[in-house]
Short mmCIF file of C-alpha atoms in Angstrom, two decimals:
data_model
loop_
_atom_site.label_atom_id
_atom_site.label_comp_id
_atom_site.label_asym_id
_atom_site.label_seq_id
_atom_site.Cartn_x
_atom_site.Cartn_y
_atom_site.Cartn_z
CA UNK A 1 -62.49 22.69 -9.88
CA UNK A 2 -61.66 20.81 -6.69
CA UNK A 3 -59.70 17.71 -5.72
CA UNK A 4 -58.83 15.88 -2.52
CA UNK A 5 -55.08 16.44 -2.13
CA UNK A 6 -53.10 15.28 0.91
CA UNK A 7 -56.20 15.24 3.10
CA UNK A 8 -57.53 18.67 2.11
CA UNK A 9 -59.93 19.95 -0.54
CA UNK A 10 -57.87 21.97 -2.99
CA UNK A 11 -59.26 24.43 -5.53
CA UNK A 12 -57.52 24.58 -8.89
CA UNK A 13 -58.04 25.74 -12.46
CA UNK A 14 -56.73 24.04 -15.58
CA UNK A 15 -56.86 25.95 -18.87
CA UNK A 16 -55.51 25.46 -22.38
CA UNK A 17 -55.08 22.51 -24.73
CA UNK A 18 -54.66 19.08 -23.14
CA UNK A 19 -51.58 18.15 -25.19
CA UNK A 20 -49.73 21.46 -24.80
CA UNK A 21 -46.67 21.90 -22.56
CA UNK A 22 -47.72 22.40 -18.94
CA UNK A 23 -47.09 25.57 -16.94
CA UNK A 24 -47.91 25.69 -13.21
CA UNK A 25 -48.49 29.04 -11.51
CA UNK A 26 -47.93 29.21 -7.75
CA UNK A 27 -49.29 32.35 -6.13
CA UNK A 28 -47.80 34.38 -3.28
CA UNK A 29 -48.88 35.18 0.27
CA UNK A 30 -51.69 35.70 1.21
CA UNK A 31 -53.39 35.54 -2.18
CA UNK A 32 -55.21 32.96 -4.32
CA UNK A 33 -55.21 31.63 -7.88
CA UNK A 34 -56.99 34.74 -9.21
CA UNK A 35 -53.62 36.52 -8.87
CA UNK A 36 -52.66 34.86 -12.17
CA UNK A 37 -55.80 35.77 -14.16
CA UNK A 38 -53.95 37.91 -16.71
CA UNK A 39 -51.19 35.29 -17.11
CA UNK A 40 -53.65 32.43 -17.65
CA UNK A 41 -55.37 34.46 -20.38
CA UNK A 42 -52.04 35.14 -22.09
CA UNK A 43 -50.61 31.63 -21.82
CA UNK A 44 -53.54 29.32 -22.48
CA UNK A 45 -53.31 29.62 -26.27
CA UNK A 46 -49.86 28.00 -26.26
CA UNK A 47 -49.74 26.10 -22.96
CA UNK A 48 -51.78 24.01 -20.58
CA UNK A 49 -51.92 26.24 -17.51
CA UNK A 50 -52.51 25.04 -13.95
CA UNK A 51 -53.18 27.51 -11.14
CA UNK A 52 -54.36 26.59 -7.65
CA UNK A 53 -55.02 27.92 -4.17
CA UNK A 54 -52.27 27.08 -1.69
CA UNK A 55 -53.47 25.22 1.39
CA UNK A 56 -55.16 27.55 3.86
CA UNK A 57 -55.62 30.27 1.22
CA UNK A 58 -58.41 31.05 -1.20
CA UNK A 59 -60.82 28.13 -1.21
CA UNK A 60 -58.32 25.38 -0.33
CA UNK A 61 -58.45 23.70 3.07
CA UNK A 62 -55.66 23.98 5.62
CA UNK A 63 -55.61 20.68 7.50
CA UNK A 64 -54.13 20.16 10.97
CA UNK A 65 -51.52 22.75 11.90
CA UNK A 66 -48.63 23.30 11.89
CA UNK A 67 -47.97 22.68 8.19
CA UNK A 68 -44.34 23.42 7.20
CA UNK A 69 -43.24 24.69 3.81
CA UNK A 70 -42.54 21.08 2.84
CA UNK A 71 -46.30 20.43 3.03
CA UNK A 72 -46.92 23.08 0.36
CA UNK A 73 -44.30 21.38 -1.82
CA UNK A 74 -45.95 18.00 -1.18
CA UNK A 75 -49.24 19.52 -2.33
CA UNK A 76 -47.70 20.69 -5.60
CA UNK A 77 -46.40 17.23 -6.43
CA UNK A 78 -49.62 15.54 -5.29
CA UNK A 79 -51.73 17.84 -7.47
CA UNK A 80 -49.47 17.12 -10.45
CA UNK A 81 -49.86 13.39 -9.81
CA UNK A 82 -53.64 13.70 -9.42
CA UNK A 83 -53.87 15.43 -12.81
CA UNK A 84 -51.36 13.11 -14.49
CA UNK A 85 -48.83 15.89 -15.11
CA UNK A 86 -45.41 14.27 -15.29
CA UNK A 87 -43.43 17.41 -16.05
CA UNK A 88 -44.09 21.16 -16.10
CA UNK A 89 -42.62 24.62 -16.11
CA UNK A 90 -43.27 26.22 -12.74
CA UNK A 91 -43.61 29.89 -11.89
CA UNK A 92 -43.77 31.08 -8.29
CA UNK A 93 -44.27 34.58 -6.94
CA UNK A 94 -42.83 35.46 -3.51
CA UNK A 95 -43.89 32.55 -1.24
CA UNK A 96 -44.74 30.67 -4.43
CA UNK A 97 -41.09 31.07 -5.42
CA UNK A 98 -39.97 29.48 -2.15
CA UNK A 99 -42.21 26.51 -2.93
CA UNK A 100 -41.02 26.19 -6.52
CA UNK A 101 -37.35 26.38 -5.55
CA UNK A 102 -37.77 23.72 -2.88
CA UNK A 103 -39.69 21.51 -5.32
CA UNK A 104 -36.84 21.90 -7.81
CA UNK A 105 -34.39 20.79 -5.12
CA UNK A 106 -36.42 17.71 -4.30
CA UNK A 107 -37.46 16.48 -7.75
CA UNK A 108 -35.63 18.42 -10.50
CA UNK A 109 -36.65 15.98 -13.24
CA UNK A 110 -40.26 17.12 -12.96
CA UNK A 111 -39.55 20.59 -14.35
CA UNK A 112 -38.51 21.86 -17.78
CA UNK A 113 -38.31 25.56 -16.87
CA UNK A 114 -38.56 27.86 -13.83
CA UNK A 115 -39.80 31.42 -13.37
CA UNK A 116 -38.88 32.99 -10.03
CA UNK A 117 -40.91 36.14 -9.54
CA UNK A 118 -40.28 38.74 -6.83
CA UNK A 119 -38.75 36.08 -4.63
CA UNK A 120 -35.47 35.01 -3.06
CA UNK A 121 -33.54 31.83 -2.27
CA UNK A 122 -32.11 32.58 1.17
CA UNK A 123 -33.88 31.84 4.45
CA UNK A 124 -35.28 34.53 6.74
CA UNK A 125 -32.87 36.52 8.87
CA UNK A 126 -33.55 36.82 12.60
CA UNK A 127 -35.16 40.18 11.88
CA UNK A 128 -37.34 38.55 9.23
CA UNK A 129 -38.46 35.82 11.62
CA UNK A 130 -39.39 38.41 14.22
CA UNK A 131 -41.51 40.22 11.63
CA UNK A 132 -43.28 36.95 10.75
CA UNK A 133 -43.97 36.37 14.45
CA UNK A 134 -45.33 39.89 14.77
CA UNK A 135 -47.57 39.20 11.77
CA UNK A 136 -48.97 36.06 13.39
CA UNK A 137 -49.68 38.04 16.56
CA UNK A 138 -51.40 40.79 14.57
CA UNK A 139 -53.62 38.32 12.75
CA UNK A 140 -54.59 36.58 15.98
CA UNK A 141 -55.17 39.71 18.08
CA UNK A 142 -56.35 42.34 15.59
CA UNK A 143 -57.79 40.31 12.70
CA UNK A 144 -57.17 40.16 8.98
CA UNK A 145 -58.23 43.73 8.21
CA UNK A 146 -55.55 45.23 10.44
CA UNK A 147 -52.92 42.80 9.15
CA UNK A 148 -53.75 43.58 5.53
CA UNK A 149 -53.69 47.32 6.17
CA UNK A 150 -50.13 47.03 7.45
CA UNK A 151 -48.97 44.74 4.64
CA UNK A 152 -50.50 46.35 1.53
CA UNK A 153 -48.16 49.39 1.29
CA UNK A 154 -45.18 47.03 0.82
CA UNK A 155 -46.80 45.13 -2.03
CA UNK A 156 -47.62 47.74 -4.67
CA UNK A 157 -46.08 50.96 -5.90
CA UNK A 158 -49.56 52.44 -6.48
CA UNK A 159 -51.95 52.16 -3.56
CA UNK A 160 -55.00 53.30 -5.51
CA UNK A 161 -55.41 51.23 -8.66
CA UNK A 162 -57.37 48.26 -10.04
CA UNK A 163 -54.45 46.05 -8.95
CA UNK A 164 -54.72 47.33 -5.39
CA UNK A 165 -58.47 46.70 -5.36
CA UNK A 166 -58.01 43.13 -6.62
CA UNK A 167 -55.20 42.42 -4.19
CA UNK A 168 -57.11 43.83 -1.24
CA UNK A 169 -60.09 41.60 -2.05
CA UNK A 170 -57.88 38.53 -2.14
CA UNK A 171 -56.14 39.36 1.11
CA UNK A 172 -59.30 40.20 3.06
CA UNK A 173 -60.89 36.91 2.05
CA UNK A 174 -57.90 34.94 3.37
CA UNK A 175 -58.33 32.50 6.23
CA UNK A 176 -56.65 33.78 9.41
CA UNK A 177 -55.44 30.30 10.40
CA UNK A 178 -54.06 29.77 6.92
CA UNK A 179 -52.26 33.10 7.02
CA UNK A 180 -50.75 32.40 10.45
CA UNK A 181 -49.58 28.95 9.34
CA UNK A 182 -48.01 30.31 6.15
CA UNK A 183 -46.12 32.97 8.11
CA UNK A 184 -44.69 30.29 10.42
CA UNK A 185 -43.84 28.04 7.46
CA UNK A 186 -41.96 30.83 5.69
CA UNK A 187 -40.06 31.76 8.85
CA UNK A 188 -38.84 28.17 9.23
CA UNK A 189 -38.06 27.47 5.57
CA UNK A 190 -34.66 26.18 4.49
CA UNK A 191 -32.08 28.18 2.54
CA UNK A 192 -32.07 27.18 -1.15
CA UNK A 193 -29.08 29.28 -2.19
CA UNK A 194 -26.58 26.41 -2.35
CA UNK A 195 -28.81 24.50 -4.78
CA UNK A 196 -29.04 27.31 -7.36
CA UNK A 197 -25.80 26.23 -9.03
CA UNK A 198 -27.37 22.81 -9.73
CA UNK A 199 -30.25 24.22 -11.79
CA UNK A 200 -29.63 23.24 -15.40
CA UNK A 201 -32.99 24.10 -16.97
CA UNK A 202 -33.93 27.55 -18.33
CA UNK A 203 -34.82 30.00 -15.57
CA UNK A 204 -36.37 33.43 -15.61
CA UNK A 205 -35.90 35.78 -12.65
CA UNK A 206 -38.39 38.64 -12.58
CA UNK A 207 -38.86 41.53 -10.18
CA UNK A 208 -40.69 44.82 -10.08
CA UNK A 209 -38.39 47.83 -10.39
CA UNK A 210 -39.99 49.24 -7.21
CA UNK A 211 -40.24 46.00 -5.23
CA UNK A 212 -39.59 47.00 -1.62
CA UNK A 213 -39.53 43.41 -0.31
CA UNK A 214 -37.40 41.73 -3.00
CA UNK A 215 -35.49 44.62 -4.64
CA UNK A 216 -33.87 44.27 -8.08
CA UNK A 217 -30.43 43.99 -6.50
CA UNK A 218 -31.48 40.82 -4.65
CA UNK A 219 -33.16 39.42 -7.75
CA UNK A 220 -30.06 40.06 -9.86
CA UNK A 221 -27.99 38.23 -7.26
CA UNK A 222 -30.37 35.30 -7.45
CA UNK A 223 -30.17 35.19 -11.24
CA UNK A 224 -26.37 35.36 -11.19
CA UNK A 225 -26.23 32.06 -9.28
CA UNK A 226 -28.29 30.17 -11.90
CA UNK A 227 -26.31 29.30 -15.03
CA UNK A 228 -29.19 29.10 -17.52
CA UNK A 229 -31.03 32.18 -16.32
CA UNK A 230 -32.13 35.57 -17.54
CA UNK A 231 -33.16 38.56 -15.45
CA UNK A 232 -36.02 40.91 -16.27
CA UNK A 233 -36.97 44.03 -14.34
CA UNK A 234 -40.64 44.95 -14.70
CA UNK A 235 -41.15 48.74 -14.89
CA UNK A 236 -43.73 50.56 -12.77
CA UNK A 237 -44.30 47.57 -10.51
CA UNK A 238 -43.79 46.63 -6.89
CA UNK A 239 -43.71 43.22 -5.22
CA UNK A 240 -46.68 41.82 -7.14
CA UNK A 241 -45.26 42.65 -10.55
CA UNK A 242 -47.48 40.28 -12.54
CA UNK A 243 -50.61 42.06 -11.27
CA UNK A 244 -49.34 45.64 -11.32
CA UNK A 245 -47.86 45.56 -14.82
CA UNK A 246 -49.29 42.48 -16.56
CA UNK A 247 -48.44 43.71 -20.06
CA UNK A 248 -44.70 43.90 -19.43
CA UNK A 249 -44.73 40.78 -17.26
CA UNK A 250 -46.62 38.69 -19.81
CA UNK A 251 -44.37 39.81 -22.66
CA UNK A 252 -41.27 38.62 -20.82
CA UNK A 253 -42.89 35.49 -19.41
CA UNK A 254 -44.42 34.31 -22.69
CA UNK A 255 -41.22 34.90 -24.67
CA UNK A 256 -39.25 32.95 -22.07
CA UNK A 257 -41.67 30.02 -22.03
CA UNK A 258 -41.88 29.75 -25.81
CA UNK A 259 -38.09 29.68 -26.09
CA UNK A 260 -37.72 27.15 -23.25
CA UNK A 261 -40.47 24.92 -24.65
CA UNK A 262 -38.78 24.85 -28.06
CA UNK A 263 -35.75 23.23 -26.43
CA UNK A 264 -37.65 20.38 -24.76
#
């Protein structure tokens, strides 16, 4: 499905019963909504599940650049409004977690639960910003194939697997301009750490036990700053834990959502 959102054509998928509690899935960088295929299948019996392509990724348009992280948050709210979704649980993986956290800061009443997956609340360090800049340069000068080749080893703990094949397909189909814009947006994002203490709704913090980018120690620190949170470490998984070990991820995610929904 497609909709005109904030001046761009946005691809989205809406599954499940119309009257069920809403769950929004926000994918990471540089992926698309197919990242959540296993989660949509697991959740749609109990929930109304919305997944979508972030601007400049998958089959969603980018619009004039630069587009800061705030634009991705604006898109989330605009898509909710377009579909008449007043409130939802939101799950974000990596960059998707940055978007979800910022959305929670801006309009907390629109969410009844949060799942922060393989992500963090703090802003990039100077070293991190330099790596983003190097990524933009690599995309511009060497193309997506070279950029993906350098990025993939940090995303999964098993480089030869169905998950790796699926992830590689997503990444290679990404729009170079969209990738470059997202890198710049992440480098300039604000620090959400101070707002974690204000989160009152149920929150799930998930990370792969072999996540090289957002290690369990960082994820545990994130969870410790949110009062109504629980932490789950996904075994045999790297940075894209929902794709690499969907069975363990879905078990934790579904149990969390069912419990949180029963309180609303």
